[in-house]
């Protein structure tokens, strides 16, 4: 009798990465996905007969994917065309004619800081950058690449002198307060505080350790040939060469348990499984969306702990005025009211930060697209799509406020509502049940927040987790790492030895990394 496969529920990046890592070790793998194609949050929409990325828009931490392909005996560069972006992002402020660009080249970024805010701010920026690098080097192999652990176990991973050094950095401080030690120019403090939103959190509540993202991002942002959705398609193509079976339009209604262990799933019938990896938001399990038998296998995510959702416009439009980069961020004059509105008052902010991904542009100084261009516009929103869907009046008002902010910063947006698709928190909740539209799992609020995320293993034998809602956190590269961590845990529990097809190491140690998804 043929041995039952490992079943992966959900073809998001975490599940796709886990499928490759398992199949590369000779494990039979079947992926069941409710949607008609792969990607999960890495969606693609058609607007005006053009395809747009409608989820994450940045490819970073390239080394994670290089290690994944190495496990399969392949090279990433042979499968996916990648071009390093010279400009990481352009930044503009309400009513301020001056813009600021972050560059891949560190010297250019330093020159930009000095021209933007002066020589004293440059000295403080250098100190900040050095600390961000130190934080990353301390946390990378001990946290990001390692299985989830509690506070006591985490301290065992650090030598005493490093613990003393980290304590001197005051890890309990919020990101906003840490940034205040370095940046006297409020615009730069606001810019780097935005890294908290990369994990769906408020910089006024997120831990200062997130400053390490500044180093991670400086190491590289990449443009993917064919758009971000091409990454998901490429992972599927690689998985197929390893024998992974993919079934789309397959809605898994229940995870089946017998004798205290997971034995399969119910979709179009019963699918037996040696193990089940759930690559969806862990909140869906806790809310009972995959059956009562597995509901208590995970920690429930209270509504008050949800991360940010978003209001997203996917459009084909014309622009004029301020030249967009591939990634451009428009800030309001003040920052705190945005997060008070979302996390305290459960409503859209009156003065939101507006992120624009111009998907037909490779650089801010390149030629302006002729005619219309593809734009992904994203603002932060509360994850309340399951209990208080936005009214049309709220959506229209937010649209007007966002366009007005961009106009005051110098960008004129000429859009046709018939060539615009809007995704609200309620729609995200429909796509990802049990979340209310939260896009990053739990909010990373408080110094102990990282320990509240579930790891790869649940309380129920045979049931495992991957995706942005579990350790090591949200974002495309982190989700891929979660898939590799889950695969390693499954291999260990199934007593499957690593084969010599590609790298036999569980993880690829690298000296460099990339950034975390802007979306």
Short mmCIF file of C-alpha atoms in Angstrom, two decimals:
data_model
loop_
_atom_site.label_atom_id
_atom_site.label_comp_id
_atom_site.label_asym_id
_atom_site.label_seq_id
_atom_site.Cartn_x
_atom_site.Cartn_y
_atom_site.Cartn_z
CA UNK A 1 0.00 0.00 0.00
CA UNK A 2 1.35 3.42 -1.00
CA UNK A 3 2.23 5.65 1.93
CA UNK A 4 -0.05 8.67 2.44
CA UNK A 5 1.47 12.02 1.41
CA UNK A 6 2.07 15.10 3.49
CA UNK A 7 -0.86 17.37 2.65
CA UNK A 8 -0.32 21.12 2.57
CA UNK A 9 -3.47 23.21 2.91
CA UNK A 10 -2.91 26.48 1.07
CA UNK A 11 -0.59 27.44 -1.78
CA UNK A 12 0.79 30.60 -0.24
CA UNK A 13 4.53 31.17 -0.19
CA UNK A 14 5.05 29.27 3.07
CA UNK A 15 3.25 26.20 1.77
CA UNK A 16 4.99 26.33 -1.61
CA UNK A 17 8.40 26.56 0.09
CA UNK A 18 7.58 23.68 2.43
CA UNK A 19 6.43 21.53 -0.49
CA UNK A 20 9.79 21.99 -2.22
CA UNK A 21 11.79 21.37 0.96
CA UNK A 22 9.86 18.16 1.66
CA UNK A 23 9.84 16.85 -1.89
CA UNK A 24 13.57 17.48 -2.21
CA UNK A 25 13.95 14.91 0.61
CA UNK A 26 11.85 12.35 -1.25
CA UNK A 27 8.59 12.98 0.62
CA UNK A 28 5.31 12.61 -1.27
CA UNK A 29 3.52 15.98 -1.12
CA UNK A 30 0.04 17.12 -2.14
CA UNK A 31 -0.96 20.81 -2.05
CA UNK A 32 -4.66 21.69 -1.84
CA UNK A 33 -5.62 25.30 -2.55
CA UNK A 34 -9.06 26.91 -2.39
CA UNK A 35 -8.24 29.54 -5.03
CA UNK A 36 -7.81 28.82 -8.73
CA UNK A 37 -4.05 29.42 -8.61
CA UNK A 38 -1.06 29.74 -6.27
CA UNK A 39 0.24 32.67 -4.28
CA UNK A 40 -2.14 33.26 -1.37
CA UNK A 41 -1.79 36.94 -0.52
CA UNK A 42 0.56 37.24 -3.50
CA UNK A 43 -2.48 37.75 -5.70
CA UNK A 44 -2.79 39.00 -9.24
CA UNK A 45 -5.76 40.97 -10.56
CA UNK A 46 -6.82 41.95 -14.06
CA UNK A 47 -7.70 45.63 -14.49
CA UNK A 48 -8.29 47.20 -17.88
CA UNK A 49 -6.98 44.03 -19.57
CA UNK A 50 -3.71 44.36 -17.64
CA UNK A 51 -2.43 42.10 -14.87
CA UNK A 52 -1.38 43.76 -11.61
CA UNK A 53 0.28 42.42 -8.48
CA UNK A 54 -2.32 43.00 -5.76
CA UNK A 55 -0.40 41.73 -2.73
CA UNK A 56 3.23 41.99 -1.63
CA UNK A 57 5.20 44.11 -4.08
CA UNK A 58 8.82 43.72 -2.92
CA UNK A 59 11.22 40.78 -3.30
CA UNK A 60 13.88 40.82 -0.60
CA UNK A 61 15.99 38.46 1.53
CA UNK A 62 16.97 36.74 -1.67
CA UNK A 63 19.25 34.32 0.16
CA UNK A 64 16.28 32.48 1.67
CA UNK A 65 15.05 31.53 -1.78
CA UNK A 66 18.54 30.73 -3.03
CA UNK A 67 18.89 28.25 -0.15
CA UNK A 68 15.48 26.74 -0.97
CA UNK A 69 16.44 26.18 -4.59
CA UNK A 70 19.81 24.79 -3.48
CA UNK A 71 17.96 22.16 -1.43
CA UNK A 72 16.28 21.08 -4.65
CA UNK A 73 19.59 20.95 -6.50
CA UNK A 74 18.78 24.07 -8.53
CA UNK A 75 19.85 27.71 -8.76
CA UNK A 76 17.35 30.50 -8.25
CA UNK A 77 18.88 32.65 -11.01
CA UNK A 78 18.19 29.93 -13.57
CA UNK A 79 14.48 29.96 -12.74
CA UNK A 80 13.55 33.53 -11.89
CA UNK A 81 14.82 36.72 -13.57
CA UNK A 82 15.81 39.21 -10.86
CA UNK A 83 17.20 42.73 -11.22
CA UNK A 84 18.58 44.64 -8.27
CA UNK A 85 16.77 47.94 -7.69
CA UNK A 86 19.09 50.94 -7.42
CA UNK A 87 16.45 52.96 -5.56
CA UNK A 88 14.82 51.15 -2.64
CA UNK A 89 12.05 53.70 -2.22
CA UNK A 90 11.19 57.35 -2.75
CA UNK A 91 9.58 59.30 0.10
CA UNK A 92 7.49 62.47 0.00
CA UNK A 93 5.70 64.50 2.68
CA UNK A 94 2.49 66.49 2.77
CA UNK A 95 3.19 70.01 1.52
CA UNK A 96 6.97 69.45 1.39
CA UNK A 97 8.67 70.01 -1.96
CA UNK A 98 11.71 68.00 -0.84
CA UNK A 99 11.75 64.23 -1.44
CA UNK A 100 14.14 61.63 -0.07
CA UNK A 101 15.38 58.46 -1.76
CA UNK A 102 16.87 55.39 -0.10
CA UNK A 103 19.46 53.73 -2.34
CA UNK A 104 20.87 50.24 -2.56
CA UNK A 105 24.30 51.88 -2.52
CA UNK A 106 25.05 52.85 1.10
CA UNK A 107 27.29 55.77 0.11
CA UNK A 108 24.51 57.28 -2.02
CA UNK A 109 22.09 56.92 0.88
CA UNK A 110 24.53 58.72 3.20
CA UNK A 111 24.92 61.53 0.69
CA UNK A 112 21.13 61.76 0.42
CA UNK A 113 20.75 61.95 4.22
CA UNK A 114 23.27 64.78 4.44
CA UNK A 115 21.64 66.73 1.60
CA UNK A 116 18.20 66.16 3.10
CA UNK A 117 18.84 66.78 6.80
CA UNK A 118 22.41 67.99 7.32
CA UNK A 119 25.76 66.66 8.49
CA UNK A 120 24.75 66.20 12.14
CA UNK A 121 21.86 63.99 11.10
CA UNK A 122 24.25 62.02 8.89
CA UNK A 123 26.44 61.22 11.91
CA UNK A 124 23.40 60.04 13.84
CA UNK A 125 22.23 58.03 10.82
CA UNK A 126 25.57 56.21 10.68
CA UNK A 127 25.24 55.30 14.36
CA UNK A 128 21.69 54.07 13.75
CA UNK A 129 22.76 52.00 10.78
CA UNK A 130 25.57 50.40 12.80
CA UNK A 131 23.14 49.44 15.56
CA UNK A 132 20.64 48.04 13.04
CA UNK A 133 23.40 45.86 11.57
CA UNK A 134 24.39 44.68 15.05
CA UNK A 135 20.80 43.78 15.90
CA UNK A 136 20.40 41.82 12.68
CA UNK A 137 23.62 39.89 13.21
CA UNK A 138 22.52 39.03 16.74
CA UNK A 139 19.01 37.89 15.78
CA UNK A 140 19.35 36.32 12.34
CA UNK A 141 20.62 32.80 13.10
CA UNK A 142 19.22 32.78 16.63
CA UNK A 143 15.67 33.84 15.77
CA UNK A 144 14.81 34.27 12.09
CA UNK A 145 16.46 31.04 10.92
CA UNK A 146 15.75 29.08 14.11
CA UNK A 147 12.59 27.35 15.37
CA UNK A 148 10.29 29.28 17.67
CA UNK A 149 11.30 29.26 21.33
CA UNK A 150 10.17 30.77 24.59
CA UNK A 151 12.07 33.55 26.41
CA UNK A 152 14.16 31.14 28.51
CA UNK A 153 15.19 29.02 25.53
CA UNK A 154 15.97 32.16 23.53
CA UNK A 155 18.41 33.38 26.18
CA UNK A 156 20.29 30.08 25.89
CA UNK A 157 20.98 30.87 22.24
CA UNK A 158 22.92 34.02 23.14
CA UNK A 159 26.36 34.18 24.75
CA UNK A 160 26.38 36.23 28.00
CA UNK A 161 28.35 39.10 26.50
CA UNK A 162 25.83 39.45 23.67
CA UNK A 163 22.92 39.43 26.12
CA UNK A 164 24.63 42.22 28.05
CA UNK A 165 25.11 44.20 24.85
CA UNK A 166 21.47 43.78 23.83
CA UNK A 167 20.28 44.86 27.26
CA UNK A 168 22.32 48.05 26.88
CA UNK A 169 20.28 48.73 23.74
CA UNK A 170 17.08 48.67 25.83
CA UNK A 171 15.15 46.05 23.84
CA UNK A 172 11.92 46.84 25.73
CA UNK A 173 11.78 50.33 24.20
CA UNK A 174 9.36 50.91 21.37
CA UNK A 175 10.58 51.44 17.83
CA UNK A 176 9.42 55.06 17.94
CA UNK A 177 11.38 55.83 21.09
CA UNK A 178 14.49 54.04 19.80
CA UNK A 179 14.40 56.08 16.60
CA UNK A 180 14.13 59.25 18.65
CA UNK A 181 17.60 58.56 20.00
CA UNK A 182 19.03 58.91 16.53
CA UNK A 183 16.86 61.08 14.32
CA UNK A 184 16.22 64.73 15.11
CA UNK A 185 14.59 65.32 11.73
CA UNK A 186 10.98 64.16 12.26
CA UNK A 187 10.71 63.07 8.63
CA UNK A 188 13.51 60.50 8.92
CA UNK A 189 12.12 59.26 12.22
CA UNK A 190 8.75 58.82 10.51
CA UNK A 191 10.34 57.06 7.55
CA UNK A 192 12.10 54.42 9.63
CA UNK A 193 9.16 54.06 12.01
CA UNK A 194 7.20 52.76 9.05
CA UNK A 195 9.11 49.49 9.34
CA UNK A 196 6.69 48.53 12.12
CA UNK A 197 3.93 48.38 9.51
CA UNK A 198 5.89 45.71 7.62
CA UNK A 199 4.66 43.35 10.33
CA UNK A 200 1.25 45.03 10.62
CA UNK A 201 2.01 47.00 13.76
CA UNK A 202 2.16 50.49 15.22
CA UNK A 203 5.64 51.98 15.71
CA UNK A 204 4.37 53.37 19.01
CA UNK A 205 3.80 49.84 20.35
CA UNK A 206 6.18 47.65 18.33
CA UNK A 207 9.54 46.70 19.89
CA UNK A 208 12.67 48.62 19.00
CA UNK A 209 14.31 45.43 17.74
CA UNK A 210 12.50 46.07 14.47
CA UNK A 211 15.19 48.64 13.77
CA UNK A 212 17.14 45.71 12.35
CA UNK A 213 14.91 45.95 9.26
CA UNK A 214 16.90 49.03 8.25
CA UNK A 215 19.94 46.82 7.80
CA UNK A 216 18.00 43.98 6.21
CA UNK A 217 16.43 46.26 3.60
CA UNK A 218 19.71 47.98 2.78
CA UNK A 219 21.08 44.61 1.68
CA UNK A 220 18.91 44.44 -1.40
CA UNK A 221 15.55 44.93 -3.07
CA UNK A 222 14.93 43.00 -6.27
CA UNK A 223 12.59 43.46 -9.23
CA UNK A 224 11.03 40.19 -10.38
CA UNK A 225 10.63 39.65 -14.09
CA UNK A 226 6.94 39.09 -14.75
CA UNK A 227 5.89 40.60 -11.42
CA UNK A 228 5.73 39.20 -7.90
CA UNK A 229 3.13 36.60 -8.84
CA UNK A 230 5.79 35.02 -11.04
CA UNK A 231 7.56 33.94 -7.84
CA UNK A 232 4.59 31.77 -6.83
CA UNK A 233 4.33 30.32 -10.32
CA UNK A 234 8.05 29.55 -10.31
CA UNK A 235 7.84 27.74 -6.98
CA UNK A 236 5.01 25.61 -8.36
CA UNK A 237 7.02 24.81 -11.48
CA UNK A 238 10.00 23.74 -9.37
CA UNK A 239 7.76 21.69 -7.10
CA UNK A 240 6.34 19.82 -10.07
CA UNK A 241 9.82 18.73 -11.15
CA UNK A 242 10.17 17.19 -7.67
CA UNK A 243 6.85 15.35 -7.93
CA UNK A 244 4.66 17.69 -5.87
CA UNK A 245 0.95 17.37 -6.74
CA UNK A 246 -1.05 20.61 -6.82
CA UNK A 247 -4.84 20.69 -6.77
CA UNK A 248 -6.50 24.11 -7.10
CA UNK A 249 -10.18 25.00 -6.55
CA UNK A 250 -10.04 22.56 -3.64
CA UNK A 251 -11.68 23.93 -0.51
CA UNK A 252 -10.56 22.02 2.58
CA UNK A 253 -13.50 22.07 4.96
CA UNK A 254 -12.04 20.04 7.80
CA UNK A 255 -8.88 18.50 9.14
CA UNK A 256 -9.67 14.92 10.20
CA UNK A 257 -8.46 13.53 13.53
CA UNK A 258 -8.49 9.91 14.71
CA UNK A 259 -7.04 8.46 17.91
CA UNK A 260 -5.62 11.85 18.90
CA UNK A 261 -3.71 12.40 15.66
CA UNK A 262 -4.34 14.11 12.33
CA UNK A 263 -4.98 11.53 9.62
CA UNK A 264 -6.12 13.63 6.65
CA UNK A 265 -8.46 16.33 5.39
CA UNK A 266 -11.93 16.61 3.91
CA UNK A 267 -12.15 18.51 0.60
CA UNK A 268 -13.90 16.93 -2.39
CA UNK A 269 -13.69 13.74 -0.36
CA UNK A 270 -11.33 12.31 2.19
CA UNK A 271 -7.60 12.80 1.55
CA UNK A 272 -5.43 10.64 3.84
CA UNK A 273 -2.22 12.24 5.06
CA UNK A 274 0.95 11.27 6.89
CA UNK A 275 0.90 14.84 8.20
CA UNK A 276 -1.00 18.06 7.46
CA UNK A 277 0.66 21.45 7.13
CA UNK A 278 -1.76 24.35 7.38
CA UNK A 279 -0.49 27.30 5.34
CA UNK A 280 -3.17 29.79 6.26
CA UNK A 281 -3.68 32.32 9.01
CA UNK A 282 -3.53 30.52 12.35
CA UNK A 283 -6.61 32.52 13.42
CA UNK A 284 -8.71 30.42 11.03
CA UNK A 285 -7.87 27.27 12.99
CA UNK A 286 -8.61 28.94 16.31
CA UNK A 287 -11.96 30.17 15.02
CA UNK A 288 -12.97 26.62 13.99
CA UNK A 289 -12.90 27.12 10.22
CA UNK A 290 -11.24 23.72 9.76
CA UNK A 291 -13.30 21.85 12.30
CA UNK A 292 -13.67 21.64 16.06
CA UNK A 293 -11.24 18.73 16.31
CA UNK A 294 -8.27 21.02 15.58
CA UNK A 295 -9.61 24.25 17.09
CA UNK A 296 -7.75 23.82 20.38
CA UNK A 297 -4.48 22.83 18.70
CA UNK A 298 -3.43 26.49 18.43
CA UNK A 299 -3.65 29.68 20.45
CA UNK A 300 -6.63 31.81 19.53
CA UNK A 301 -5.91 35.31 18.26
CA UNK A 302 -8.10 37.89 20.04
CA UNK A 303 -9.59 40.58 17.84
CA UNK A 304 -7.70 43.14 19.91
CA UNK A 305 -4.40 41.48 18.90
CA UNK A 306 -4.98 41.58 15.15
CA UNK A 307 -2.45 43.29 12.92
CA UNK A 308 -3.19 45.90 10.29
CA UNK A 309 -5.47 45.31 7.36
CA UNK A 310 -5.50 47.55 4.28
CA UNK A 311 -7.58 49.42 1.79
CA UNK A 312 -6.02 48.75 -1.62
CA UNK A 313 -6.64 50.33 -4.99
CA UNK A 314 -5.47 48.34 -8.02
CA UNK A 315 -5.75 50.71 -10.96
CA UNK A 316 -4.64 51.68 -14.42
CA UNK A 317 -4.17 55.46 -14.42
CA UNK A 318 -2.15 58.45 -15.56
CA UNK A 319 0.17 60.42 -13.31
CA UNK A 320 1.87 63.78 -13.58
CA UNK A 321 4.10 65.94 -11.44
CA UNK A 322 6.33 64.21 -8.91
CA UNK A 323 8.10 61.31 -10.66
CA UNK A 324 7.25 58.00 -9.04
CA UNK A 325 9.83 55.34 -8.28
CA UNK A 326 8.80 51.69 -8.31
CA UNK A 327 8.09 52.21 -4.60
CA UNK A 328 6.96 55.63 -3.35
CA UNK A 329 5.62 56.51 0.10
CA UNK A 330 3.59 59.65 0.86
CA UNK A 331 3.55 60.71 4.51
CA UNK A 332 1.19 63.03 6.35
CA UNK A 333 2.67 65.78 8.51
CA UNK A 334 1.96 63.86 11.71
CA UNK A 335 2.14 60.11 12.18
CA UNK A 336 0.62 59.09 15.50
CA UNK A 337 -3.03 59.92 14.63
CA UNK A 338 -2.96 57.23 11.92
CA UNK A 339 -2.29 54.46 14.45
CA UNK A 340 -4.56 55.88 17.11
CA UNK A 341 -7.41 55.82 14.59
CA UNK A 342 -6.71 52.22 13.58
CA UNK A 343 -5.78 50.50 16.83
CA UNK A 344 -7.65 52.64 19.37
CA UNK A 345 -10.74 53.83 17.50
CA UNK A 346 -11.12 50.96 14.99
CA UNK A 347 -11.56 53.23 11.98
CA UNK A 348 -9.75 54.50 8.92
CA UNK A 349 -7.27 57.31 9.58
CA UNK A 350 -8.12 60.82 8.43
CA UNK A 351 -4.53 61.41 7.31
CA UNK A 352 -3.21 58.05 6.10
CA UNK A 353 0.21 57.14 4.84
CA UNK A 354 -0.12 56.27 1.15
CA UNK A 355 2.14 53.69 -0.47
CA UNK A 356 2.25 53.51 -4.27
CA UNK A 357 3.83 50.71 -6.26
CA UNK A 358 4.26 51.87 -9.86
CA UNK A 359 4.60 48.49 -11.53
CA UNK A 360 5.73 49.78 -14.91
CA UNK A 361 8.68 51.73 -13.48
CA UNK A 362 12.13 50.42 -12.67
CA UNK A 363 13.62 53.62 -11.22
CA UNK A 364 12.59 57.09 -10.11
CA UNK A 365 14.84 58.70 -12.69
CA UNK A 366 13.77 56.50 -15.57
CA UNK A 367 11.43 57.51 -18.37
CA UNK A 368 7.81 58.12 -17.43
CA UNK A 369 5.51 55.46 -18.89
CA UNK A 370 3.66 56.60 -21.98
CA UNK A 371 -0.07 56.84 -21.32
CA UNK A 372 -1.56 54.91 -18.43
CA UNK A 373 0.42 52.81 -15.98
CA UNK A 374 -0.34 50.07 -13.45
CA UNK A 375 -0.57 51.30 -9.85
CA UNK A 376 -1.01 49.47 -6.58
CA UNK A 377 -2.04 51.96 -3.86
CA UNK A 378 -2.12 50.76 -0.27
CA UNK A 379 -3.18 52.44 2.98
CA UNK A 380 -3.33 50.92 6.45
CA UNK A 381 -6.75 50.04 7.85
CA UNK A 382 -8.21 48.28 10.89
CA UNK A 383 -8.81 44.52 10.70
CA UNK A 384 -12.55 44.75 11.35
CA UNK A 385 -13.87 43.42 8.05
CA UNK A 386 -15.82 40.66 9.77
CA UNK A 387 -17.70 42.94 12.16
CA UNK A 388 -17.88 46.41 10.59
CA UNK A 389 -17.44 46.52 6.81
CA UNK A 390 -16.54 49.92 5.41
CA UNK A 391 -19.36 51.97 3.96
CA UNK A 392 -19.12 53.45 0.50
CA UNK A 393 -18.99 56.89 2.09
CA UNK A 394 -15.94 55.88 4.14
CA UNK A 395 -14.22 54.46 1.06
CA UNK A 396 -14.97 57.57 -1.01
CA UNK A 397 -13.77 59.88 1.75
CA UNK A 398 -10.52 57.92 2.15
CA UNK A 399 -9.99 58.00 -1.61
CA UNK A 400 -10.36 61.78 -1.65
CA UNK A 401 -8.03 62.22 1.32
CA UNK A 402 -5.37 59.99 -0.20
CA UNK A 403 -5.46 61.70 -3.59
CA UNK A 404 -5.35 65.11 -1.90
CA UNK A 405 -2.30 64.09 0.17
CA UNK A 406 -0.45 62.90 -2.93
CA UNK A 407 -1.40 66.12 -4.71
CA UNK A 408 -0.04 68.30 -1.89
CA UNK A 409 3.20 66.30 -2.11
CA UNK A 410 3.40 66.98 -5.86
CA UNK A 411 1.77 63.97 -7.56
CA UNK A 412 -1.31 64.40 -9.73
CA UNK A 413 -3.29 61.21 -10.14
CA UNK A 414 -5.76 61.01 -13.04
CA UNK A 415 -7.75 57.83 -12.61
CA UNK A 416 -10.88 56.33 -14.06
CA UNK A 417 -13.10 54.57 -11.47
CA UNK A 418 -14.01 51.99 -14.11
CA UNK A 419 -10.34 51.03 -14.30
CA UNK A 420 -9.98 50.63 -10.53
CA UNK A 421 -10.56 47.63 -8.28
CA UNK A 422 -10.78 48.23 -4.55
CA UNK A 423 -10.01 45.59 -1.93
CA UNK A 424 -11.33 46.33 1.56
CA UNK A 425 -10.73 44.62 4.93
CA UNK A 426 -14.04 42.79 4.44
CA UNK A 427 -12.79 41.38 1.14
CA UNK A 428 -9.50 40.34 2.75
CA UNK A 429 -11.52 38.60 5.47
CA UNK A 430 -13.45 36.72 2.79
CA UNK A 431 -10.21 35.69 1.10
CA UNK A 432 -8.54 34.77 4.39
CA UNK A 433 -11.29 33.66 6.82
CA UNK A 434 -11.03 34.22 10.54
CA UNK A 435 -8.75 37.24 10.22
CA UNK A 436 -11.11 40.21 9.93
CA UNK A 437 -8.81 41.18 7.09
CA UNK A 438 -5.60 41.22 9.17
CA UNK A 439 -2.75 40.69 6.72
CA UNK A 440 0.12 39.93 9.12
CA UNK A 441 -1.33 37.67 11.81
CA UNK A 442 -0.88 39.10 15.29
CA UNK A 443 0.26 42.67 15.74
CA UNK A 444 3.84 42.78 17.00
CA UNK A 445 3.05 44.94 20.02
CA UNK A 446 5.08 44.81 23.21
CA UNK A 447 8.52 43.32 23.97
CA UNK A 448 7.10 39.79 24.28
CA UNK A 449 5.02 39.89 21.10
CA UNK A 450 7.32 37.67 19.06
CA UNK A 451 6.92 34.85 21.57
CA UNK A 452 3.14 34.86 21.13
CA UNK A 453 3.35 33.66 17.53
CA UNK A 454 2.93 29.92 17.10
CA UNK A 455 5.86 27.91 15.83
CA UNK A 456 5.79 25.12 13.25
CA UNK A 457 4.29 22.55 15.59
CA UNK A 458 0.80 22.60 17.08
CA UNK A 459 -0.54 20.82 20.16
CA UNK A 460 -2.00 18.09 17.95
CA UNK A 461 0.31 15.38 16.56
CA UNK A 462 0.47 15.47 12.79
CA UNK A 463 -0.67 19.10 12.42
CA UNK A 464 1.89 21.77 11.50
CA UNK A 465 1.85 25.48 10.60
CA UNK A 466 3.47 27.79 8.05
CA UNK A 467 2.80 31.27 6.72
CA UNK A 468 3.10 34.88 7.75
CA UNK A 469 0.94 34.51 10.86
CA UNK A 470 3.43 32.15 12.54
CA UNK A 471 7.12 32.31 13.42
CA UNK A 472 9.33 34.00 12.24
CA UNK A 473 6.69 36.50 11.08
CA UNK A 474 5.02 38.17 8.10
CA UNK A 475 6.44 39.12 4.73
CA UNK A 476 7.30 37.03 1.69
CA UNK A 477 10.79 35.89 2.79
CA UNK A 478 9.65 35.23 6.35
CA UNK A 479 6.75 33.12 5.08
CA UNK A 480 9.19 31.12 2.96
CA UNK A 481 11.39 30.62 6.03
CA UNK A 482 8.36 29.43 8.01
CA UNK A 483 7.77 26.82 5.31
CA UNK A 484 11.35 25.58 5.55
CA UNK A 485 11.13 25.45 9.35
CA UNK A 486 7.89 23.47 9.15
CA UNK A 487 9.38 21.07 6.61
CA UNK A 488 12.36 20.44 8.89
CA UNK A 489 10.01 19.72 11.81
CA UNK A 490 7.91 17.31 9.73
CA UNK A 491 11.00 15.49 8.45
CA UNK A 492 12.22 15.08 12.02
CA UNK A 493 8.90 13.80 13.28
CA UNK A 494 8.52 11.38 10.36
CA UNK A 495 12.11 10.23 10.92
CA UNK A 496 13.10 10.99 7.36
CA UNK A 497 16.81 11.52 6.88
CA UNK A 498 18.00 14.29 4.57
CA UNK A 499 18.97 13.03 1.15
CA UNK A 500 21.92 14.20 -0.86
CA UNK A 501 19.86 15.89 -3.55
CA UNK A 502 21.22 19.40 -3.19
CA UNK A 503 22.11 20.78 0.20
CA UNK A 504 21.69 18.44 3.16
CA UNK A 505 21.68 21.34 5.60
CA UNK A 506 18.36 22.37 7.06
CA UNK A 507 19.25 26.03 6.55
CA UNK A 508 21.65 28.00 4.42
CA UNK A 509 23.87 30.31 6.45
CA UNK A 510 24.50 33.50 4.54
CA UNK A 511 26.30 36.72 5.26
CA UNK A 512 23.82 38.92 3.46
CA UNK A 513 20.08 39.20 3.23
CA UNK A 514 17.43 41.39 1.79
CA UNK A 515 14.47 43.34 3.07
CA UNK A 516 10.96 42.75 4.24
CA UNK A 517 7.97 43.33 2.03
CA UNK A 518 6.81 46.91 1.80
CA UNK A 519 3.20 45.94 1.15
#
